Amino acid sequence: MHIVQPGMEIDVLKENSKIANENFRLMKSHGIKSVDFMGSIGAGKTALIIKLAEKLRAKGVRVCAIAGDVTGADDYGRFEKSGLDAVNCNTGHECHLDANLVRKSLSKIDLDAYDVIFIENVGNLVCPADFALGTDYRVVVISTTEGDDMVRKHHDIFLHSDIAILNKMDIADAVGVDPEVIIEDYRKLTGGLKEMYMCSARKDEGVDEILVALGL
Ligand code: MG
Ligand code: ZN
Protein backbone atom coordinates (compact mmCIF):
# COMPACT_ATOMS: atom_id res chain seq x y z
CA MET A 1 0.00 0.00 0.00
CA HIS A 2 1.56 3.31 -0.88
CA ILE A 3 -0.39 6.17 0.53
CA VAL A 4 1.20 9.52 -0.14
CA GLN A 5 0.22 13.08 0.42
CA PRO A 6 -0.13 15.43 -2.54
CA GLY A 7 3.30 16.60 -3.66
CA MET A 8 5.09 13.86 -1.75
CA GLU A 9 4.65 11.37 -4.52
CA ILE A 10 7.02 13.24 -6.83
CA ASP A 11 9.80 13.15 -4.19
CA VAL A 12 9.27 9.46 -3.50
CA LEU A 13 9.45 8.62 -7.20
CA LYS A 14 12.44 10.90 -7.76
CA GLU A 15 14.35 9.25 -4.91
CA ASN A 16 13.37 5.85 -6.29
CA SER A 17 14.71 6.71 -9.77
CA LYS A 18 17.98 7.88 -8.27
CA ILE A 19 18.49 4.60 -6.41
CA ALA A 20 17.31 2.62 -9.45
CA ASN A 21 20.06 4.27 -11.49
CA GLU A 22 22.59 3.32 -8.82
CA ASN A 23 21.34 -0.28 -8.85
CA PHE A 24 21.65 -0.34 -12.63
CA ARG A 25 25.23 0.96 -12.55
CA LEU A 26 26.16 -1.43 -9.74
CA MET A 27 24.89 -4.46 -11.65
CA LYS A 28 26.51 -3.26 -14.89
CA SER A 29 29.85 -2.80 -13.14
CA HIS A 30 29.70 -6.53 -12.34
CA GLY A 31 28.58 -7.47 -15.85
CA ILE A 32 25.13 -8.51 -14.68
CA LYS A 33 21.99 -8.49 -16.82
CA SER A 34 18.77 -8.14 -14.87
CA VAL A 35 15.04 -8.48 -15.37
CA ASP A 36 12.10 -7.29 -13.24
CA PHE A 37 9.10 -9.66 -13.51
CA MET A 38 5.81 -7.97 -12.65
CA GLY A 39 2.33 -9.48 -12.67
CA SER A 40 -0.61 -10.60 -10.56
CA ILE A 41 -0.55 -13.28 -7.91
CA GLY A 42 -1.01 -16.56 -9.77
CA ALA A 43 0.19 -15.37 -13.18
CA GLY A 44 3.03 -17.86 -12.98
CA LYS A 45 6.00 -15.54 -12.42
CA THR A 46 7.81 -17.96 -10.12
CA ALA A 47 7.35 -20.95 -12.44
CA LEU A 48 8.49 -18.92 -15.44
CA ILE A 49 11.60 -17.64 -13.66
CA ILE A 50 12.47 -21.18 -12.58
CA LYS A 51 12.11 -22.43 -16.16
CA LEU A 52 14.13 -19.56 -17.66
CA ALA A 53 16.85 -20.03 -15.05
CA GLU A 54 17.02 -23.79 -15.67
CA LYS A 55 17.62 -23.17 -19.36
CA LEU A 56 20.28 -20.56 -18.66
CA ARG A 57 22.06 -22.72 -16.09
CA ALA A 58 22.15 -25.56 -18.64
CA LYS A 59 24.12 -23.17 -20.88
CA GLY A 60 26.52 -22.35 -18.06
CA VAL A 61 24.98 -18.96 -17.26
CA ARG A 62 25.06 -18.17 -13.53
CA VAL A 63 21.67 -16.99 -12.30
CA CYS A 64 20.41 -15.59 -9.01
CA ALA A 65 16.84 -14.59 -8.14
CA ILE A 66 15.37 -12.05 -5.74
CA ALA A 67 11.99 -13.22 -4.44
CA GLY A 68 9.84 -10.20 -3.65
CA ASP A 69 6.81 -10.84 -1.47
CA VAL A 70 4.93 -8.94 1.21
CA THR A 71 5.62 -11.65 3.77
CA GLY A 72 6.79 -15.24 3.84
CA ALA A 73 9.35 -17.25 1.95
CA ASP A 74 7.19 -19.40 -0.35
CA ASP A 75 8.60 -18.25 -3.68
CA TYR A 76 12.10 -18.09 -2.23
CA GLY A 77 11.63 -21.71 -1.13
CA ARG A 78 10.47 -22.72 -4.62
CA PHE A 79 13.55 -21.09 -6.17
CA GLU A 80 15.91 -22.81 -3.77
CA LYS A 81 14.17 -26.16 -4.25
CA SER A 82 14.63 -25.85 -8.03
CA GLY A 83 18.36 -25.33 -7.50
CA LEU A 84 18.22 -21.60 -8.23
CA ASP A 85 20.23 -19.42 -5.86
CA ALA A 86 17.96 -16.78 -4.37
CA VAL A 87 17.54 -14.02 -1.83
CA ASN A 88 14.21 -13.42 -0.11
CA CYS A 89 12.95 -9.84 -0.03
CA ASN A 90 9.91 -9.12 2.13
CA THR A 91 8.36 -5.69 1.75
CA GLY A 92 6.52 -5.88 5.10
CA HIS A 93 3.50 -3.82 4.05
CA GLU A 94 4.23 -2.48 0.59
CA CYS A 95 2.53 -4.10 -2.38
CA HIS A 96 5.50 -3.48 -4.69
CA LEU A 97 9.28 -3.65 -4.64
CA ASP A 98 11.15 -0.38 -4.77
CA ALA A 99 14.73 0.41 -5.73
CA ASN A 100 15.84 0.69 -2.11
CA LEU A 101 14.60 -2.81 -1.23
CA VAL A 102 16.41 -4.14 -4.29
CA ARG A 103 19.57 -2.31 -3.27
CA LYS A 104 19.40 -4.08 0.11
CA SER A 105 18.91 -7.44 -1.62
CA LEU A 106 21.83 -6.78 -3.97
CA SER A 107 24.05 -6.16 -0.95
CA LYS A 108 23.36 -9.78 0.11
CA ILE A 109 24.44 -11.21 -3.26
CA ASP A 110 28.02 -11.88 -4.36
CA LEU A 111 27.68 -9.95 -7.60
CA ASP A 112 30.82 -11.43 -9.10
CA ALA A 113 29.31 -14.91 -8.81
CA TYR A 114 26.40 -14.25 -11.23
CA ASP A 115 25.71 -13.21 -14.80
CA VAL A 116 21.95 -12.72 -14.54
CA ILE A 117 19.62 -11.58 -11.77
CA PHE A 118 15.88 -12.21 -12.03
CA ILE A 119 13.71 -10.15 -9.71
CA GLU A 120 10.21 -11.38 -8.95
CA ASN A 121 8.12 -8.39 -7.98
CA VAL A 122 5.22 -8.57 -5.52
CA GLY A 123 2.04 -9.93 -7.14
CA ASN A 124 0.31 -6.73 -8.22
CA LEU A 125 -0.50 -5.14 -11.57
CA VAL A 126 -0.80 -1.56 -10.36
CA CYS A 127 1.98 0.15 -8.42
CA PRO A 128 5.06 -1.84 -9.50
CA ALA A 129 4.67 0.09 -12.76
CA ASP A 130 5.66 3.32 -10.99
CA PHE A 131 8.79 1.96 -9.31
CA ALA A 132 11.71 1.17 -11.59
CA LEU A 133 14.25 -1.08 -9.89
CA GLY A 134 17.25 -0.50 -12.14
CA THR A 135 16.94 -3.61 -14.31
CA ASP A 136 17.78 -3.94 -18.01
CA TYR A 137 14.28 -5.18 -18.74
CA ARG A 138 10.88 -4.86 -17.16
CA VAL A 139 8.51 -7.67 -18.04
CA VAL A 140 4.83 -8.06 -17.25
CA VAL A 141 3.50 -11.60 -16.95
CA ILE A 142 -0.22 -12.30 -17.23
CA SER A 143 -2.00 -15.60 -17.63
CA THR A 144 -4.99 -16.82 -19.59
CA THR A 145 -6.72 -17.65 -16.29
CA GLU A 146 -7.03 -13.92 -15.54
CA GLY A 147 -9.54 -13.37 -18.35
CA ASP A 148 -9.24 -11.49 -21.64
CA ASP A 149 -9.53 -7.93 -20.26
CA MET A 150 -6.18 -7.57 -18.46
CA VAL A 151 -4.64 -5.18 -20.99
CA ARG A 152 -7.75 -3.00 -21.10
CA LYS A 153 -7.82 -2.77 -17.29
CA HIS A 154 -4.13 -2.11 -16.62
CA HIS A 155 -2.71 0.24 -19.24
CA ASP A 156 0.12 1.60 -17.09
CA ILE A 157 1.96 -1.62 -16.42
CA PHE A 158 1.86 -2.62 -20.08
CA LEU A 159 3.14 0.79 -21.13
CA HIS A 160 5.88 0.79 -18.45
CA SER A 161 7.24 -2.65 -19.37
CA ASP A 162 9.44 -3.67 -22.29
CA ILE A 163 7.65 -6.85 -23.21
CA ALA A 164 4.56 -8.73 -22.07
CA ILE A 165 4.16 -12.45 -21.56
CA LEU A 166 0.91 -14.36 -21.76
CA ASN A 167 1.43 -17.49 -19.69
CA LYS A 168 -0.66 -20.67 -19.23
CA MET A 169 -1.42 -20.90 -22.95
CA ASP A 170 -1.92 -24.65 -22.46
CA ILE A 171 -5.18 -24.02 -20.58
CA ALA A 172 -6.52 -21.07 -22.59
CA ASP A 173 -9.22 -23.25 -24.16
CA ALA A 174 -10.20 -24.80 -20.84
CA VAL A 175 -10.77 -21.39 -19.25
CA GLY A 176 -12.56 -20.08 -22.34
CA VAL A 177 -10.14 -17.28 -23.15
CA ASP A 178 -9.22 -16.28 -26.69
CA PRO A 179 -5.55 -15.16 -26.58
CA GLU A 180 -6.05 -13.19 -29.80
CA VAL A 181 -8.30 -10.72 -27.95
CA ILE A 182 -5.53 -10.01 -25.40
CA ILE A 183 -2.85 -9.76 -28.06
CA GLU A 184 -4.95 -7.38 -30.14
CA ASP A 185 -5.57 -5.14 -27.10
CA TYR A 186 -1.82 -5.07 -26.46
CA ARG A 187 -1.08 -4.27 -30.09
CA LYS A 188 -3.52 -1.36 -30.01
CA LEU A 189 -2.21 -0.01 -26.69
CA THR A 190 1.45 -0.15 -27.67
CA GLY A 191 0.96 0.85 -31.29
CA GLY A 192 2.55 -2.43 -32.33
CA LEU A 193 5.91 -1.26 -30.96
CA LYS A 194 6.21 -3.97 -28.34
CA GLU A 195 5.56 -7.65 -28.44
CA MET A 196 3.49 -10.02 -26.34
CA TYR A 197 4.97 -13.50 -26.07
CA MET A 198 2.75 -16.53 -25.53
CA CYS A 199 4.05 -19.37 -23.42
CA SER A 200 3.36 -22.19 -21.04
CA ALA A 201 6.08 -22.22 -18.41
CA ARG A 202 4.78 -25.51 -17.04
CA LYS A 203 4.85 -27.25 -20.43
CA ASP A 204 8.02 -25.46 -21.53
CA GLU A 205 6.40 -23.98 -24.62
CA GLY A 206 7.44 -20.57 -25.92
CA VAL A 207 10.03 -20.13 -23.16
CA ASP A 208 13.08 -20.15 -25.46
CA GLU A 209 11.59 -17.25 -27.43
CA ILE A 210 11.41 -15.22 -24.20
CA LEU A 211 15.10 -15.79 -23.53
CA VAL A 212 15.85 -14.50 -27.03
CA ALA A 213 13.63 -11.46 -26.46
CA LEU A 214 15.57 -10.69 -23.27
CA GLY A 215 18.89 -11.06 -25.06
CA LEU A 216 19.83 -14.02 -22.84
MG1 MG B 1 5.29 -16.07 -7.35
ZN1 ZN C 1 2.34 -0.68 -3.99
XYZ file of C-alpha atoms and ligand atoms in Angstrom:
218
model
C 0.000 0.000 0.000
C 1.559 3.310 -0.883
C -0.393 6.167 0.527
C 1.204 9.515 -0.141
C 0.218 13.080 0.424
C -0.133 15.428 -2.538
C 3.301 16.602 -3.657
C 5.089 13.860 -1.754
C 4.647 11.370 -4.525
C 7.021 13.245 -6.829
C 9.795 13.153 -4.187
C 9.267 9.462 -3.504
C 9.448 8.622 -7.199
C 12.442 10.902 -7.756
C 14.353 9.255 -4.913
C 13.367 5.854 -6.293
C 14.709 6.711 -9.766
C 17.979 7.878 -8.274
C 18.488 4.596 -6.409
C 17.312 2.621 -9.451
C 20.065 4.272 -11.489
C 22.591 3.316 -8.818
C 21.341 -0.285 -8.849
C 21.654 -0.340 -12.632
C 25.226 0.959 -12.551
C 26.164 -1.425 -9.738
C 24.893 -4.460 -11.646
C 26.515 -3.261 -14.887
C 29.854 -2.799 -13.141
C 29.703 -6.530 -12.336
C 28.584 -7.471 -15.852
C 25.130 -8.509 -14.684
C 21.988 -8.493 -16.819
C 18.773 -8.144 -14.869
C 15.035 -8.481 -15.371
C 12.098 -7.289 -13.245
C 9.097 -9.659 -13.507
C 5.815 -7.970 -12.648
C 2.330 -9.481 -12.668
C -0.610 -10.598 -10.556
C -0.554 -13.281 -7.909
C -1.011 -16.560 -9.768
C 0.193 -15.370 -13.184
C 3.025 -17.865 -12.985
C 5.998 -15.543 -12.424
C 7.807 -17.964 -10.125
C 7.351 -20.951 -12.438
C 8.492 -18.919 -15.442
C 11.601 -17.638 -13.665
C 12.470 -21.176 -12.579
C 12.113 -22.434 -16.157
C 14.129 -19.561 -17.659
C 16.846 -20.031 -15.053
C 17.016 -23.792 -15.668
C 17.623 -23.170 -19.360
C 20.276 -20.559 -18.664
C 22.059 -22.715 -16.093
C 22.150 -25.563 -18.637
C 24.116 -23.170 -20.877
C 26.521 -22.352 -18.057
C 24.982 -18.959 -17.261
C 25.057 -18.171 -13.534
C 21.666 -16.987 -12.304
C 20.412 -15.593 -9.008
C 16.844 -14.587 -8.138
C 15.365 -12.053 -5.745
C 11.988 -13.216 -4.437
C 9.838 -10.201 -3.650
C 6.807 -10.837 -1.470
C 4.929 -8.944 1.213
C 5.619 -11.654 3.775
C 6.789 -15.235 3.841
C 9.345 -17.248 1.948
C 7.189 -19.404 -0.345
C 8.600 -18.251 -3.683
C 12.098 -18.087 -2.228
C 11.626 -21.708 -1.132
C 10.470 -22.720 -4.617
C 13.551 -21.088 -6.172
C 15.915 -22.814 -3.773
C 14.173 -26.156 -4.255
C 14.635 -25.853 -8.029
C 18.359 -25.328 -7.498
C 18.220 -21.598 -8.232
C 20.234 -19.416 -5.856
C 17.955 -16.785 -4.375
C 17.535 -14.018 -1.833
C 14.207 -13.424 -0.108
C 12.953 -9.839 -0.028
C 9.913 -9.123 2.130
C 8.358 -5.693 1.752
C 6.518 -5.877 5.098
C 3.502 -3.825 4.047
C 4.233 -2.482 0.590
C 2.532 -4.099 -2.379
C 5.496 -3.479 -4.693
C 9.280 -3.654 -4.639
C 11.150 -0.379 -4.773
C 14.727 0.410 -5.731
C 15.835 0.695 -2.106
C 14.598 -2.813 -1.230
C 16.406 -4.139 -4.293
C 19.566 -2.307 -3.270
C 19.401 -4.081 0.111
C 18.914 -7.438 -1.617
C 21.828 -6.781 -3.973
C 24.049 -6.162 -0.951
C 23.358 -9.784 0.106
C 24.439 -11.205 -3.265
C 28.023 -11.881 -4.357
C 27.675 -9.946 -7.602
C 30.823 -11.427 -9.102
C 29.314 -14.909 -8.813
C 26.404 -14.246 -11.228
C 25.711 -13.214 -14.803
C 21.950 -12.723 -14.536
C 19.617 -11.576 -11.766
C 15.876 -12.206 -12.034
C 13.710 -10.146 -9.707
C 10.211 -11.382 -8.955
C 8.117 -8.386 -7.985
C 5.216 -8.566 -5.519
C 2.039 -9.932 -7.136
C 0.306 -6.730 -8.219
C -0.498 -5.141 -11.575
C -0.796 -1.561 -10.364
C 1.975 0.151 -8.416
C 5.064 -1.841 -9.496
C 4.670 0.089 -12.762
C 5.664 3.322 -10.988
C 8.789 1.960 -9.310
C 11.713 1.174 -11.594
C 14.250 -1.080 -9.893
C 17.253 -0.503 -12.140
C 16.941 -3.606 -14.314
C 17.779 -3.944 -18.009
C 14.285 -5.177 -18.740
C 10.882 -4.863 -17.158
C 8.513 -7.666 -18.038
C 4.835 -8.060 -17.250
C 3.496 -11.600 -16.945
C -0.223 -12.297 -17.228
C -1.999 -15.604 -17.631
C -4.991 -16.824 -19.594
C -6.718 -17.647 -16.292
C -7.034 -13.920 -15.541
C -9.537 -13.370 -18.354
C -9.241 -11.485 -21.641
C -9.529 -7.932 -20.257
C -6.182 -7.565 -18.464
C -4.640 -5.176 -20.986
C -7.752 -3.002 -21.096
C -7.821 -2.769 -17.289
C -4.133 -2.109 -16.622
C -2.705 0.243 -19.244
C 0.119 1.599 -17.091
C 1.957 -1.615 -16.418
C 1.857 -2.623 -20.079
C 3.135 0.787 -21.125
C 5.883 0.791 -18.453
C 7.239 -2.645 -19.371
C 9.444 -3.666 -22.287
C 7.648 -6.854 -23.211
C 4.559 -8.726 -22.071
C 4.162 -12.450 -21.562
C 0.907 -14.358 -21.763
C 1.426 -17.492 -19.691
C -0.661 -20.672 -19.232
C -1.419 -20.902 -22.948
C -1.923 -24.654 -22.463
C -5.176 -24.025 -20.576
C -6.519 -21.067 -22.585
C -9.223 -23.246 -24.158
C -10.198 -24.802 -20.843
C -10.772 -21.387 -19.247
C -12.564 -20.075 -22.339
C -10.141 -17.277 -23.146
C -9.216 -16.275 -26.688
C -5.549 -15.158 -26.580
C -6.052 -13.187 -29.797
C -8.299 -10.720 -27.947
C -5.532 -10.006 -25.405
C -2.846 -9.756 -28.062
C -4.949 -7.382 -30.144
C -5.565 -5.137 -27.101
C -1.821 -5.070 -26.457
C -1.076 -4.273 -30.094
C -3.522 -1.356 -30.010
C -2.206 -0.009 -26.686
C 1.452 -0.150 -27.668
C 0.960 0.850 -31.295
C 2.553 -2.429 -32.332
C 5.912 -1.260 -30.962
C 6.209 -3.969 -28.339
C 5.560 -7.649 -28.444
C 3.490 -10.016 -26.343
C 4.970 -13.495 -26.071
C 2.753 -16.528 -25.533
C 4.046 -19.372 -23.416
C 3.360 -22.192 -21.041
C 6.082 -22.220 -18.410
C 4.777 -25.514 -17.042
C 4.847 -27.248 -20.429
C 8.024 -25.461 -21.528
C 6.397 -23.982 -24.620
C 7.436 -20.573 -25.920
C 10.030 -20.130 -23.156
C 13.083 -20.149 -25.458
C 11.592 -17.248 -27.426
C 11.407 -15.219 -24.205
C 15.103 -15.789 -23.531
C 15.854 -14.502 -27.027
C 13.627 -11.456 -26.464
C 15.566 -10.692 -23.271
C 18.886 -11.060 -25.060
C 19.834 -14.017 -22.844
Mg 5.287 -16.073 -7.350
Zn 2.337 -0.677 -3.993
